C-alpha atoms as one frame of an Amber mdcrd trajectory, in Angstrom:
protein
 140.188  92.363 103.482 142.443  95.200 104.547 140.259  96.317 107.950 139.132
  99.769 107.724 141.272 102.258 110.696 140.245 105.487 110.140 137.124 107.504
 111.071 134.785 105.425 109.315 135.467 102.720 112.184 133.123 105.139 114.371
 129.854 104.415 112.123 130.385 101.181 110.483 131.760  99.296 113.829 128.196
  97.994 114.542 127.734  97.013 110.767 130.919  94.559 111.706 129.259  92.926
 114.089 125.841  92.023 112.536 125.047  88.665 111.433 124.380  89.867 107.610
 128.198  91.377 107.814 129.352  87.947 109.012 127.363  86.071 106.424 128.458
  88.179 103.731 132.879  87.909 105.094 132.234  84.372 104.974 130.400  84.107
 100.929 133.070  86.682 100.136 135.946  85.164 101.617 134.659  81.433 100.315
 134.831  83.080  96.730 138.232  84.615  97.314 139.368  81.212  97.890 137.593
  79.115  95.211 137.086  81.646  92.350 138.711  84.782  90.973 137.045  87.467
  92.148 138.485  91.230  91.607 139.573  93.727  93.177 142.360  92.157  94.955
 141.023  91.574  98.898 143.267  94.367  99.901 141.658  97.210  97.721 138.420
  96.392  98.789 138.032  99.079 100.819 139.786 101.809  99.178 137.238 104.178
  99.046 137.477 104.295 102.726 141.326 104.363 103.209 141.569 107.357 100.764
 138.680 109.209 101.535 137.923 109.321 105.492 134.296 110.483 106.354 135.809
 113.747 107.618 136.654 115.060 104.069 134.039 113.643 102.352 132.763 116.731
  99.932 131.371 114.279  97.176 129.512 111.085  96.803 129.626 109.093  93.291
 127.595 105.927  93.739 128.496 103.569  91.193 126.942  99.945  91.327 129.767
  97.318  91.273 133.814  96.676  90.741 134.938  95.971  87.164 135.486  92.715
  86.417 138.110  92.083  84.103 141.263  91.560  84.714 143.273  94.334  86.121
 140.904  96.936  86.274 139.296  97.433  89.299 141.301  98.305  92.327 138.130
  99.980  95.156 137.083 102.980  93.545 133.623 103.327  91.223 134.742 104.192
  87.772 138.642 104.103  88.421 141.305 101.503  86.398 144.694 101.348  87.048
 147.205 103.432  85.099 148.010 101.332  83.012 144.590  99.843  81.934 142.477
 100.920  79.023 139.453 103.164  79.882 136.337 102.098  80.425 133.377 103.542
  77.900 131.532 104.951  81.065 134.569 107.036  81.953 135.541 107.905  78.547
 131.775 110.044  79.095 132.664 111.191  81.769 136.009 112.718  81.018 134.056
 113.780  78.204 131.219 116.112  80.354 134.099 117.266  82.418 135.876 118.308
  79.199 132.738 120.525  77.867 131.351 120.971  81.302 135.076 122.705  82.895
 137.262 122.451  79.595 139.364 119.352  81.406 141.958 117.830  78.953 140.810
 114.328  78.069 144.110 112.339  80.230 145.241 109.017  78.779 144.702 106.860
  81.802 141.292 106.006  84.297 143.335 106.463  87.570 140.846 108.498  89.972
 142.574 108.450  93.026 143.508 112.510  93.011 139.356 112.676  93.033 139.196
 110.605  96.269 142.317 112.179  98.144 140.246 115.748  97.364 137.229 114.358
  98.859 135.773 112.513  96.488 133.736 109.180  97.766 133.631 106.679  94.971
 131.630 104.018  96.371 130.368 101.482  94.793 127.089 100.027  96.238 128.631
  96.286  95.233 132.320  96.172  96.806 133.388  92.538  94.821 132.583  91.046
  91.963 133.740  87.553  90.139 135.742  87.435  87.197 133.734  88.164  83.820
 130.344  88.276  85.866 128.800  91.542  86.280 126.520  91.963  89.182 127.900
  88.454  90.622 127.895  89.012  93.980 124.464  91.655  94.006 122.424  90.559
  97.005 125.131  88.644  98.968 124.742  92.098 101.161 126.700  94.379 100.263
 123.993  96.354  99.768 123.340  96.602 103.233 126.719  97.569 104.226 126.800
 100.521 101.699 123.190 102.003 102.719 125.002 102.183 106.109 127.996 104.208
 104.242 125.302 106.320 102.716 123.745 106.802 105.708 126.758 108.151 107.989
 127.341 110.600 104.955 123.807 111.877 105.114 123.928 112.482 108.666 127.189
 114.748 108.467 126.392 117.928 109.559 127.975 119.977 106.593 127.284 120.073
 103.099 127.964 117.753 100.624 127.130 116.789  96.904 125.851 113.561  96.033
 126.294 112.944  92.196 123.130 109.784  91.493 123.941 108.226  87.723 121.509
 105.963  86.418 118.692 104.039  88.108 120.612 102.111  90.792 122.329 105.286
  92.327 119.013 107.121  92.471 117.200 104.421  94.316 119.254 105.619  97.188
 117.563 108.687  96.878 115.485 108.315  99.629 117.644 107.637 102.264 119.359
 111.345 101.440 117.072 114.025 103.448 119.602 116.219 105.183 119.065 119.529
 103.808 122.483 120.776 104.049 123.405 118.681 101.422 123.093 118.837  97.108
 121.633 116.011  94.846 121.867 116.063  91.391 120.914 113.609  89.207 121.446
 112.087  85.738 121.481 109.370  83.684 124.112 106.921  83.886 127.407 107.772
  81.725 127.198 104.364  79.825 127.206 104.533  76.113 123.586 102.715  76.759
 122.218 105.972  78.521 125.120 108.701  78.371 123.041 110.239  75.506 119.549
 110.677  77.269 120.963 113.634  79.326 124.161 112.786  81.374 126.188 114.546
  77.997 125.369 118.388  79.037 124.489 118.109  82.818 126.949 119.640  84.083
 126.967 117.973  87.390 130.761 119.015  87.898 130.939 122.465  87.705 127.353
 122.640  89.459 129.522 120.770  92.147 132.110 122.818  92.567 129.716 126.264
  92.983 127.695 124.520  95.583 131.345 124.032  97.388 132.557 127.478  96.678
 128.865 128.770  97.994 129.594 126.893 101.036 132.923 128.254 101.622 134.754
 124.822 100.959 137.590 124.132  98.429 136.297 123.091  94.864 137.540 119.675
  93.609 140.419 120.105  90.665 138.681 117.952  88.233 141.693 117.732  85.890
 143.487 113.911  85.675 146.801 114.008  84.885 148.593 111.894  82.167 150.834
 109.033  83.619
């Protein structure tokens, strides 16, 4: 795993040294080494490297990495360039197209999102090959309330986008009134229907930023 150096170091260091964290390095590196298991070990933390907690504006919880080949590479939602997109994203770029009038890109590549100040954590960080959910309850979990928490405590506002069940069971741990929650069903083709299609979560975003006197995120991915 490439070790997190930026500011996130100042909230997380104690999760590093709590026996769950070393439990959980030891499954996780144990699977690295006997199974294929995505993202690669160095994108792991990617979400962290790209986004530090300073300029966090945004919070997308997703639940875990892709797990086909290729696809995931640390960011919820996000592919490569060159990999197809996934259905849940095709919905999204879809909302953001009626929501702001975005042009539909032809690539999944969210990293402009996270360099604006986008979080895209995932509450899962790994996953093994062609097994959704795999490695749910190895503790992960654990480490990512602590994520959620260090956000929540930030002292500025900041949006927190919850999609489908999972995301909004962290719901709870959000009661710092500085900050927006808005949530909606998960963009899956399962649930995108029931009321994620017209909720505008991304232009309600980016008026809760401009109310706050902080730079709106430029929605719009560019074609590779």
């Amino acid at each position: 795993m490439a070790a997190i150096s930026n500011d996130w170091m100042i909230p997380l260091s104690q999760e590093f040294k709590k026996p769950y964290y070393k439990e959980l390095y030891n499954k996780v590196a144990q699977e690295y080494n006997t199974t294929k298991v995505f993202p690669a070990p160095d994108d792991i933390f990617t979400a962290f490297h790209l986004t530090p907690l300073k300029d966090v504006k945004v919070v997308i919880i997703g639940q875990d990495p892709y797990h086909n080949d290729g696809q995931a590479h640390g960011l919820c939602f996000s592919v490569k360039p060159e990999v197809d997109i996934p259905p849940s994203l095709v919905n999204i770029y879809q909302e953001l197209k009626e929501d702001l009038g975005c042009q539909i890109p032809n690539n999944g590549y969210l990293v402009k999102w996270a360099k604006q100040g986008v979080l895209l954590l995932n509450t899962v960080l790994t996953v093994r090959a062609h097994q959704a959910n795999s490695h749910r309850g190895i503790g992960w979990e654990k480490f990512t309330d602590a994520v959620i928490e260090a956000v929540n405590k930030e002292d500025r506002p900041i949006v927190f986008l919850l999609w489908g069940r999972p995301a909004q069971m962290k719901k709870s741990m959000l009661n710092n009134p500085k900050h927006l929650i808005l949530e909606a069903p998960h963009p899956s083709p399962l649930s995108a229907y029931r009321g994620f299609f017209g909720c505008k979560h991304f232009s309600q975003t980016n008026a809760f930023l401009k109310k706050n006197n902080l730079e709106p995120i430029d929605w719009q991915i560019e074609n590779v």
